[in-house]
XYZ file of C-alpha atoms in Angstrom:
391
model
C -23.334 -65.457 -58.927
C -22.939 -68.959 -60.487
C -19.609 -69.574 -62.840
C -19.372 -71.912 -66.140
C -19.579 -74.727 -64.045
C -22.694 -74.189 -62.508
C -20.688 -73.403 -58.786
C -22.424 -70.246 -56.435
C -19.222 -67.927 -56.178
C -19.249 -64.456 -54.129
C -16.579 -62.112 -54.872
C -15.192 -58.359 -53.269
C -13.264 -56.932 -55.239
C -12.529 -53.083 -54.513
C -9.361 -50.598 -54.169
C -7.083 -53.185 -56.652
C -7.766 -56.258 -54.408
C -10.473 -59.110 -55.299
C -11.292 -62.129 -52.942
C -13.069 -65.028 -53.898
C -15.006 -67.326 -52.518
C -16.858 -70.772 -54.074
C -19.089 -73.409 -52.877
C -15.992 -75.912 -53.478
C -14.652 -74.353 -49.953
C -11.523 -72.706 -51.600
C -10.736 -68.867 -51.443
C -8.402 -67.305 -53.613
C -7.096 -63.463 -52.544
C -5.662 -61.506 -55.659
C -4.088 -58.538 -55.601
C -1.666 -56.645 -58.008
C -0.683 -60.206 -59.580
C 0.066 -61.763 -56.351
C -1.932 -64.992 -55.489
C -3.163 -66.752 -52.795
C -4.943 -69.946 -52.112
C -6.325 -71.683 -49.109
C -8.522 -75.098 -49.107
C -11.031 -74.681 -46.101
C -12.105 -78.212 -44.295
C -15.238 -79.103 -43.246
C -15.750 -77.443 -39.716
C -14.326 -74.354 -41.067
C -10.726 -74.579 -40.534
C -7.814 -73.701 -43.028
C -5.655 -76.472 -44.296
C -1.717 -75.102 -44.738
C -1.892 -75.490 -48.112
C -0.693 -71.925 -50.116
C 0.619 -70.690 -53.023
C 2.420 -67.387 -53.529
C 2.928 -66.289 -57.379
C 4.857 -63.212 -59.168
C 6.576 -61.056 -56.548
C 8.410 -60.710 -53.450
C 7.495 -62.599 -50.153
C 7.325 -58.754 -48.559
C 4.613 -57.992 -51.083
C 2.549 -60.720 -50.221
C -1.224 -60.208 -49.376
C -1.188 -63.398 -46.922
C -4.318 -65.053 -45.204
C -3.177 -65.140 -41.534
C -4.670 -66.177 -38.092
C -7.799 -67.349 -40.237
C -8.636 -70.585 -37.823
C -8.524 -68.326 -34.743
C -10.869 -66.128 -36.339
C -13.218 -68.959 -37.458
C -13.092 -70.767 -34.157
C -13.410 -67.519 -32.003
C -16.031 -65.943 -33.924
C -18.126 -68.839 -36.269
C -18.297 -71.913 -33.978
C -19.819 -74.762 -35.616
C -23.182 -75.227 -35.929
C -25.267 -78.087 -36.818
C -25.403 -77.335 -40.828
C -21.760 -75.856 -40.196
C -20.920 -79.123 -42.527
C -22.635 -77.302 -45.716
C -20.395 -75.430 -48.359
C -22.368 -72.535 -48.255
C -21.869 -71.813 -44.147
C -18.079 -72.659 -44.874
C -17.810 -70.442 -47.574
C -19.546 -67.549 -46.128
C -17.804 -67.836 -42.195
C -14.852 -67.554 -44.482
C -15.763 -64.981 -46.259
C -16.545 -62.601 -43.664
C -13.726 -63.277 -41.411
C -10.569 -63.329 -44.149
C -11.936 -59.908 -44.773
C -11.060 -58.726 -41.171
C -6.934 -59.906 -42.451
C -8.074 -58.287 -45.540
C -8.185 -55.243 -43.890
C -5.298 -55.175 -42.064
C -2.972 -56.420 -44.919
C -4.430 -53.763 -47.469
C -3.051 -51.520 -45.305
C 0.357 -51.491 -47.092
C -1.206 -51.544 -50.284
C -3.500 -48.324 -49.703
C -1.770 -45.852 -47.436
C -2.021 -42.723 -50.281
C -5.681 -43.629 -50.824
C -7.724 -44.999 -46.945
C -10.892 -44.916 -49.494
C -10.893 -48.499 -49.990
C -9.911 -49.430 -46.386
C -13.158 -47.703 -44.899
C -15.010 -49.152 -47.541
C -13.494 -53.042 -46.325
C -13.685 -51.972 -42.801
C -17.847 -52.229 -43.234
C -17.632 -55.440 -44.013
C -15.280 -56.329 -40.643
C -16.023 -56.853 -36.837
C -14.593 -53.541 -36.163
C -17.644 -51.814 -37.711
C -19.693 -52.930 -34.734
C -17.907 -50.291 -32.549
C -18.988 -47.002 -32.330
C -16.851 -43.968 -32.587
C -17.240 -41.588 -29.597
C -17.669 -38.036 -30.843
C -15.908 -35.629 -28.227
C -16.929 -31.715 -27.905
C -14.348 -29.100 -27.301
C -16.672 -27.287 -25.147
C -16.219 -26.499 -20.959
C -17.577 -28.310 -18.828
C -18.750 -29.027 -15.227
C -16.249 -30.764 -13.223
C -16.888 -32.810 -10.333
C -15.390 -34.553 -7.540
C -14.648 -37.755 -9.002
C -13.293 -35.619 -12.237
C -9.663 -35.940 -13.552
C -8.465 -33.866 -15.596
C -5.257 -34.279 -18.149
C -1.894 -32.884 -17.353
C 0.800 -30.883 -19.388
C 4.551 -31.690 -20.131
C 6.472 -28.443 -19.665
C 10.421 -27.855 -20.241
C 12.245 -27.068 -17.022
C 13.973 -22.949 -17.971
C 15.894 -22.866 -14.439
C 15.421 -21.743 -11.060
C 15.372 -18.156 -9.719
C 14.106 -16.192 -6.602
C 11.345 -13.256 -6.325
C 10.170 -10.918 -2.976
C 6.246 -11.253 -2.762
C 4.293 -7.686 -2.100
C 5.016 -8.625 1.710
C 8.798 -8.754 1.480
C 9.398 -12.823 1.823
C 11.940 -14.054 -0.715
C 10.291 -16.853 -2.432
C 12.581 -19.871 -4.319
C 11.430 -20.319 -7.869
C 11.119 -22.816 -11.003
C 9.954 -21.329 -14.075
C 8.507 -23.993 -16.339
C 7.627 -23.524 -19.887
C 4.160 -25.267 -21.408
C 5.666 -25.591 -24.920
C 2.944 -26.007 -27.783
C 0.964 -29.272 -26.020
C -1.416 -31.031 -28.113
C -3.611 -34.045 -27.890
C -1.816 -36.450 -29.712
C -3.929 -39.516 -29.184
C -7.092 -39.702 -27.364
C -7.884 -43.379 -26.018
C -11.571 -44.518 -25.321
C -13.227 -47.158 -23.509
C -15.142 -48.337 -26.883
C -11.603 -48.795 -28.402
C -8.703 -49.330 -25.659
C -11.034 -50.071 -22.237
C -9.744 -46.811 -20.783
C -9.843 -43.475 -20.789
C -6.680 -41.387 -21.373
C -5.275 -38.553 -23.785
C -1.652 -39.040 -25.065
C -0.156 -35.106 -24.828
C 2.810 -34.229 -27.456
C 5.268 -31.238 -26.751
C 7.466 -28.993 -28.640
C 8.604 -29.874 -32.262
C 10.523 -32.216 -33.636
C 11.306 -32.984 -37.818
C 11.106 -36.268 -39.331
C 14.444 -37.141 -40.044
C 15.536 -37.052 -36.207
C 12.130 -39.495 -35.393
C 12.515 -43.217 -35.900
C 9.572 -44.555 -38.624
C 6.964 -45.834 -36.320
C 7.223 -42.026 -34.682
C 6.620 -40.796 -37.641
C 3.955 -42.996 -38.472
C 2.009 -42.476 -35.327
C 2.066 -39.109 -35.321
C 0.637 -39.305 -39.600
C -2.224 -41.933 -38.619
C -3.133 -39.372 -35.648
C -3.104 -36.592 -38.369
C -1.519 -34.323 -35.801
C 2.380 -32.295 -35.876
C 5.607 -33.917 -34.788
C 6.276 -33.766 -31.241
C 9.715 -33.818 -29.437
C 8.087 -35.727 -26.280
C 5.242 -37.503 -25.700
C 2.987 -38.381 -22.373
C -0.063 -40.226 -21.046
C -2.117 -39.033 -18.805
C -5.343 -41.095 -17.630
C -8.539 -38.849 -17.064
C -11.922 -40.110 -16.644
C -14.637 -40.023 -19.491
C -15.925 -36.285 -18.910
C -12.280 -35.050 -19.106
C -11.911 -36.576 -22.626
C -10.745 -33.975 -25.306
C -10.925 -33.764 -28.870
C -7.783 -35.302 -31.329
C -5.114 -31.827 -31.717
C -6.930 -29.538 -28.943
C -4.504 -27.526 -28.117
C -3.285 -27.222 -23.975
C -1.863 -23.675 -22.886
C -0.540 -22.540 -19.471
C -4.103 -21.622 -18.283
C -4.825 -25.098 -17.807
C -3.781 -24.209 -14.082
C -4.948 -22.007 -11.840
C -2.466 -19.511 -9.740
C -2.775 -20.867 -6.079
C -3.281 -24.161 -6.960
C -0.741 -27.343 -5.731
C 0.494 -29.480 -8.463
C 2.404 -32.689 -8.609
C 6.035 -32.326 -10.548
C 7.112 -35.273 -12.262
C 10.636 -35.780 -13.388
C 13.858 -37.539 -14.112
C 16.558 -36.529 -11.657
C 20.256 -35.215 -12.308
C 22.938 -38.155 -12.890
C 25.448 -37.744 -10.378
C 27.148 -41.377 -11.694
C 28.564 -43.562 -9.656
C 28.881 -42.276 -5.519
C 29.761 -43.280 -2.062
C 27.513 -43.963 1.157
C 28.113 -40.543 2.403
C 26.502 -38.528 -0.492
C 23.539 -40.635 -1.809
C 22.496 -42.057 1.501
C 23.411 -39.582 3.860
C 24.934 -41.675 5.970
C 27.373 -40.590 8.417
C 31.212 -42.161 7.475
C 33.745 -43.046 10.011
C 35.918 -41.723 12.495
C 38.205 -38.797 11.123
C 41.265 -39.994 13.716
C 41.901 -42.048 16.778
C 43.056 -44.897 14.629
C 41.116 -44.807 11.242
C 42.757 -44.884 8.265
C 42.100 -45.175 4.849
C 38.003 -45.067 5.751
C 37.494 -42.409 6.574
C 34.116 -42.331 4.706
C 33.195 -45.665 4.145
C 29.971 -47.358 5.004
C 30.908 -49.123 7.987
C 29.489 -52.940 8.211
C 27.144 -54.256 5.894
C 25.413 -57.743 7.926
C 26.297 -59.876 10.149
C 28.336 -63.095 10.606
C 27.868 -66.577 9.804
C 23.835 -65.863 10.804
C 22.702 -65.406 7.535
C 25.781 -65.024 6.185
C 25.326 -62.765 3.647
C 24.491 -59.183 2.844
C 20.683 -58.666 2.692
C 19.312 -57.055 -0.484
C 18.328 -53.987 -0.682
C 21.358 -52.885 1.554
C 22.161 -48.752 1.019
C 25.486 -49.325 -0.736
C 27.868 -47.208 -3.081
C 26.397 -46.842 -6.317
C 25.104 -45.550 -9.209
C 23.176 -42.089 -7.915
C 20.256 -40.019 -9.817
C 19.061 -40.553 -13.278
C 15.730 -41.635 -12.220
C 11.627 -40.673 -12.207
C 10.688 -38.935 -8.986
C 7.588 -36.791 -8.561
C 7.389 -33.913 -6.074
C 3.915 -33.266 -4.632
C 1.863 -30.370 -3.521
C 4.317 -27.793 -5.354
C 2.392 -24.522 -5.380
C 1.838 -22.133 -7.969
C 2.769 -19.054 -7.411
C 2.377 -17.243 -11.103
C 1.481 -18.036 -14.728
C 2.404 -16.143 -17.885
C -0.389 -16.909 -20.515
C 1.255 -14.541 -23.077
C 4.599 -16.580 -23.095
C 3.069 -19.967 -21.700
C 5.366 -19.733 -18.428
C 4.751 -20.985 -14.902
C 6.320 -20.090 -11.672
C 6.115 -22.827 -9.217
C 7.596 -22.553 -5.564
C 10.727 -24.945 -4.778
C 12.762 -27.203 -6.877
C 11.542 -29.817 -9.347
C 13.445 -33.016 -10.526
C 15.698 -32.681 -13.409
C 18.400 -30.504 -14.923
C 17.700 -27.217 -16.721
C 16.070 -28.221 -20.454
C 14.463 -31.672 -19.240
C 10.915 -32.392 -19.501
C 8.905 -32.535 -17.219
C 4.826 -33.234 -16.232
C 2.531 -31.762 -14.285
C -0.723 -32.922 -13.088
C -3.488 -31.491 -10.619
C -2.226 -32.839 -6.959
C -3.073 -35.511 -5.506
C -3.678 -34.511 -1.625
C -3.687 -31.067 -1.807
C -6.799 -30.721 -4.307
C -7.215 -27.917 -5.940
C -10.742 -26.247 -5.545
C -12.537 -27.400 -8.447
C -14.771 -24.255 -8.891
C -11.957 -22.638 -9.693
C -10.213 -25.090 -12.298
C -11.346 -24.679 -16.114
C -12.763 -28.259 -17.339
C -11.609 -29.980 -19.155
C -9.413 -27.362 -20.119
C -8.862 -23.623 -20.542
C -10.418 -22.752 -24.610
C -9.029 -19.732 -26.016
C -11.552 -17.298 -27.573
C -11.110 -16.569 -30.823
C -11.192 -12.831 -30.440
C -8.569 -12.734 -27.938
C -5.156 -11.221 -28.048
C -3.183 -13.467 -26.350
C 0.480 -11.358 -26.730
C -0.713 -8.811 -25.146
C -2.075 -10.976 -21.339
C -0.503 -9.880 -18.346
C 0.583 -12.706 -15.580
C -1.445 -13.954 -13.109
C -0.454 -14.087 -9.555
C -1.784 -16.260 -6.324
C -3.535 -14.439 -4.132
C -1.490 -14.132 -0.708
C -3.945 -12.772 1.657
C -4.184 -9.382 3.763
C -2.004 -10.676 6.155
C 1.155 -9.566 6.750
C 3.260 -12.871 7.766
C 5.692 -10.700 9.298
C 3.244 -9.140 11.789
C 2.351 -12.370 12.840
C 3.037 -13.444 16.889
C 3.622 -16.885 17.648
């Protein structure tokens, strides 16, 4: 449209926010009485010249990062010099900050922020539309894993008589929490939350992720990269039947702290002398280098020192029995961590599990089902007695 002074001007003006643009290369962004203005040069650049009116500096709907938009996305052209081309570059890429600043402005009501997104780059890229529906998996397939909470260890005699060391794990409540796509991120992953957690004990960005996702609070959460035909719906929820009994899993966890400890106990190593003239070392590490050649103690040298407290995984832990009804897993052997620590669990790694057998991308509950009332499922061990068997 043309003003009073006979000037082409295009305006936008939606959700409470209006932006401006004339032929005399100047854009002014109004919002809720708060101005700004910006002279644009010739080639499309902004010149530092702004002018904030009414309110707080927080409240501000600032034009940011507009010449790295111009330059990155309208390079000049040949009429580039015309008022028209200026004006409309600008126009099209201060709505992109328009976007992104409106954000504070209209968190109650995302109406007008779809509506600006339209007229931003980010239209261009699709959104991926994912079925909760089983699949076929392959060999190349990977699937996501679960976090589980570590209930304690314990020991059970298999229908042949063998005592078998256990670690019950408990798949607590796990939902996708975030599901990451090539279109958006370049990868392909699904962010798992666990358990439940209230507001007032997250920090605010928790609590905003977890609001923009539109899913529950979570007490932990966990990445886990599959490919693209292991990609599941935002808030699918992940149960214990996500693994198979007789399958091998890898255990992921953070071990006990033991705090600070000798050579002797977190490297194994063998002390000195008990008598014939030691004293006072009895378990100390012995020598640690050499002499003048180099001269100095090498780095990474097994030393007294702090002990446990970090990530370790263990690999090709079996599963001996799963408890759909109460979301419980018995796995054979110890796992890192103390009783009550989280832990993850993923399909292993060299001792692959055959994928006929494996539900993909996950195990999805009928609706009709009772799930209290599902007994446990336990490996099959054969119809061979082990304790028959000759050497």
């Amino acid at each position: 449209m043309e003003d009073d002074d006979g000037q082409q001007r295009w305006s936008l003006e939606y959700g409470g926010a209006r932006l401006d643009m004339a032929e005399d290369d100047e854009a002014r962004i109004r919002h809720n009485g708060v101005k700004n203005k910006m002279k644009l040069g010739d080639n499309g650049t902004a010149r530092k010249r702004r002018r904030f009116v009414g309110v707080r500096s927080q409240h501000h709907v600032a034009i940011t990062r507009v010449t790295r938009v111009l330059h990155s996305r309208y390079s000049p052209s040949p009429s580039s010099s015309s008022s028209r081309w200026v004006s409309t570059s600008a126009m099209l890429a201060l709505s992109r900050g328009l976007v992104s600043r409106l954000q504070l402005f209209t968190v109650d009501s995302p109406s007008p922020l779809r509506f600006l997104r339209g007229f931003s780059s980010d239209a261009e890229i699709q959104t991926r539309i994912i079925d909760a529906k089983p699949g076929v998996m392959t060999a190349n397939s990977k699937r996501t894993g679960l976090i589980a909470v570590k209930c304690g260890m314990s020991a059970l005699w298999d229908k042949w008589g063998a005592r078998i060391p256990i670690t019950v794990l408990w798949v607590d409540d796990n939902i996708v929490s975030q599901v990451k796509t090539p279109e958006k991120e370049g990868f392909c992953a699904l962010q798992i939350g666990c358990g439940q957690k209230k507001d007032k004990h997250l920090t605010k960005p928790e609590v905003g992720h977890f609001r923009a996702q539109g899913v529950p609070l979570k007490r932990k959460l966990r990445e886990f990269p599959v490919t693209e035909d292991a990609l599941l719906p935002l808030g699918t929820s992940l149960n214990v039947r996500h693994f198979v009994p007789g399958q091998y899993v890898d255990v992921t966890g953070i071990t006990k702290g033991k705090g600070f400890q000798g050579g002797m106990k977190r490297h194994g190593f063998k002390g000195m002398p008990a008598s014939h003239g030691a004293s006072l070392s009895h378990r100390s590490i012995g020598s640690t280098g050499q002499r003048d050649a180099p001269g100095r103690v090498f780095k990474g040298k097994k030393m007294p020192g702090r002990m446990g407290g970090e990530q370790r995984t263990v690999k090709n832990v079996w599963v001996y029995k799963i408890d759909p009804a109460r979301n419980l897993m018995w796995v054979k052997g110890q796992v890192p961590g103390a009783t009550g620590n989280f832990v993850f669990i993923k399909d292993a790694v060299y001792e692959k599990p055959d994928i006929s057998l494996l539900p993909f991308p996950t195990f999805f509950v009928a609706e009709e089902e009772d799930t209290d009332n599902l007994k446990p499922l336990v490996a099959e061990l054969g119809d061979v007695d082990p304790f028959m068997v000759t050497d």
